[in-house]
Amino acid sequence: MVQKLDTLEETPSQTAGPYVHIGATPNFAGIGGIYPEDLGLKPFPDDAEGERITIRGIVHDGTGTPMRDVLVESWQANADGQYGPGTQGWARLPADQENGIWTLETIKPGAVGAMAPHIALWIVSRGINIGLQTRIYFDGDDLSADPVLARVEHRNRLPTLIAKSDGPGSWRFDIHLQGDAETIFFDM
Amino acid sequence: MTLIPRARAQHPLAYAPGYKTSVPRSPKLALISMPATPTEDTGPVFGQSMLGELDNNLVLNLTGDPAIGERVLVHGRVLDQSGRGVPGALVEVWQANAGGRYRHKKDGYLAPLDPNFGGCGRAITGEAGTYQFLTIKPGAYPWPNGPNDWRPAHIHFSVFGHAFGQRLITQMYFEGDPLIPRCPIVNTIPDQSAIDRLVAPLDMNGSKPHDFLAYKFDIVLRGTRQTLFENKKEGM
Ligand SMILES: [Fe+2]
């Protein structure tokens, strides 16, 4: 026998289920009057410095169907590559209940150390037993020295992490849970 | 915050065919493991000032008139992996009403809505990581999966610690519920001792005579506070 370690195990995850929006964004879910507004409506105040951008995307399940009950959270640095203060940089992106499109109106993040500009995403829904971590990088940025992307063995999968411009200040980033274009998910 | 790599064996499998919706919603390729970066080590900071007075009182917070059901206090601490309380953590909960019905347009279960029950609450932990909610015990409910699957009574929890990499959603179950071992969602977790850590014991010492019962539910987030021997990560 040996001594017991003092560290505790993390509490196990469980799926967010079909009604995650009741807890996370009740006003969006049609439950008004409890909170004045939902948390995470926008990541930065309107007067924050930086280039204003809009990113839209759909999370597709393994059959290609848009996941209309998905909740995405985003976390990013400001235009100077700094995190915070307060809740700045964080947003909650409930998918549109009709078409599954989530929309992030934000500012383009700056590089963080050697990491190229990126936005971390955390994806939960019914059927996802533990939240999925991924990242948005931006087409046209120099990604060659990014230490996270450098660790990806299958270089042909890198495009799944790179948003494509589809207009001035407008970006598209679709996520695929399975299939030929399965998005890279991280454990970090 | 120093994030400790996630012990995946303590968590549910992504692909758990007993829970049918996980089949098309689980990545097929391996996750890419790497050390956390400043992006995962940091996270939003929530302040007590954003909370309303009844935010952690699900019995009253929809209309001010009490919801129907068994009154329970759910309380506990948010801890890091070294057992220290995590202050300032945002804890959000949602649940069905006493009949097992959610206030959601997609929930068509025949149990009625309670006009005084919304089903959500939130709290921010105190100095020692403590939180509490007053609520009603949710009912069990049937759900489309197998031909006759029922969810045990449960409360959904979403927790923010100090780092985005700690982000956790889970569910709390109630001691003694015979539906727990029969639940395909519970059984996405392969390790029985991990399942046990989601079951809140009845806490008679925390109850209030003639008012409410209590259940205790502690939540452990990834990571510990910074240690003396931490090296700065190369190039990040
Ligand atoms: Fe539920």
mmCIF file of N, CA and C in Angstrom, chain A residues 111-116 145-148, chain B residues 37-38 231-236:
data_model
loop_
_atom_site.group_PDB
_atom_site.id
_atom_site.type_symbol
_atom_site.label_atom_id
_atom_site.label_comp_id
_atom_site.label_asym_id
_atom_site.label_seq_id
_atom_site.Cartn_x
_atom_site.Cartn_y
_atom_site.Cartn_z
ATOM 1 N N ALA A 111 -2.701 38.948 -31.787
ATOM 2 C CA ALA A 111 -1.898 37.762 -31.479
ATOM 3 C C ALA A 111 -1.640 37.720 -29.980
ATOM 4 N N VAL A 112 -1.548 36.515 -29.426
ATOM 5 C CA VAL A 112 -1.245 36.326 -28.000
ATOM 6 C C VAL A 112 0.103 35.624 -27.922
ATOM 7 N N GLY A 113 1.157 36.390 -27.605
ATOM 8 C CA GLY A 113 2.499 35.819 -27.644
ATOM 9 C C GLY A 113 2.777 35.326 -29.052
ATOM 10 N N ALA A 114 3.235 34.082 -29.151
ATOM 11 C CA ALA A 114 3.536 33.518 -30.469
ATOM 12 C C ALA A 114 2.299 32.976 -31.169
ATOM 13 N N MET A 115 1.177 32.954 -30.455
ATOM 14 C CA MET A 115 -0.039 32.404 -31.070
ATOM 15 C C MET A 115 -0.682 33.429 -31.989
ATOM 16 N N ALA A 116 -1.014 32.982 -33.181
ATOM 17 C CA ALA A 116 -1.704 33.852 -34.141
ATOM 18 C C ALA A 116 -3.089 34.215 -33.587
ATOM 19 N N ALA A 145 3.934 30.269 -37.449
ATOM 20 C CA ALA A 145 4.686 30.132 -36.196
ATOM 21 C C ALA A 145 3.784 29.798 -35.013
ATOM 22 N N ASP A 146 2.509 29.554 -35.277
ATOM 23 C CA ASP A 146 1.590 29.297 -34.164
ATOM 24 C C ASP A 146 1.920 27.954 -33.509
ATOM 25 N N PRO A 147 2.209 27.951 -32.199
ATOM 26 C CA PRO A 147 2.657 26.711 -31.546
ATOM 27 C C PRO A 147 1.555 25.659 -31.384
ATOM 28 N N VAL A 148 0.321 26.086 -31.377
ATOM 29 C CA VAL A 148 -0.776 25.105 -31.275
ATOM 30 C C VAL A 148 -0.972 24.416 -32.621
ATOM 31 N N THR B 37 -2.755 26.799 -22.983
ATOM 32 C CA THR B 37 -2.063 28.046 -23.284
ATOM 33 C C THR B 37 -2.747 29.168 -22.493
ATOM 34 N N PRO B 38 -2.247 30.395 -22.593
ATOM 35 C CA PRO B 38 -2.937 31.493 -21.878
ATOM 36 C C PRO B 38 -4.416 31.600 -22.254
ATOM 37 N N ASN B 231 6.974 26.540 -14.730
ATOM 38 C CA ASN B 231 7.779 27.141 -15.791
ATOM 39 C C ASN B 231 6.875 27.871 -16.758
ATOM 40 N N LYS B 232 7.381 28.955 -17.263
ATOM 41 C CA LYS B 232 6.627 29.657 -18.282
ATOM 42 C C LYS B 232 6.673 28.829 -19.562
ATOM 43 N N LYS B 233 5.537 28.756 -20.223
ATOM 44 C CA LYS B 233 5.500 27.914 -21.412
ATOM 45 C C LYS B 233 6.258 28.594 -22.550
ATOM 46 N N GLU B 234 7.018 27.798 -23.256
ATOM 47 C CA GLU B 234 7.848 28.328 -24.342
ATOM 48 C C GLU B 234 6.997 29.025 -25.391
ATOM 49 N N GLY B 235 7.324 30.258 -25.627
ATOM 50 C CA GLY B 235 6.746 30.943 -26.780
ATOM 51 C C GLY B 235 5.277 31.263 -26.673
ATOM 52 N N MET B 236 4.699 31.123 -25.510
ATOM 53 C CA MET B 236 3.260 31.404 -25.404
ATOM 54 C C MET B 236 3.023 32.499 -24.381
#
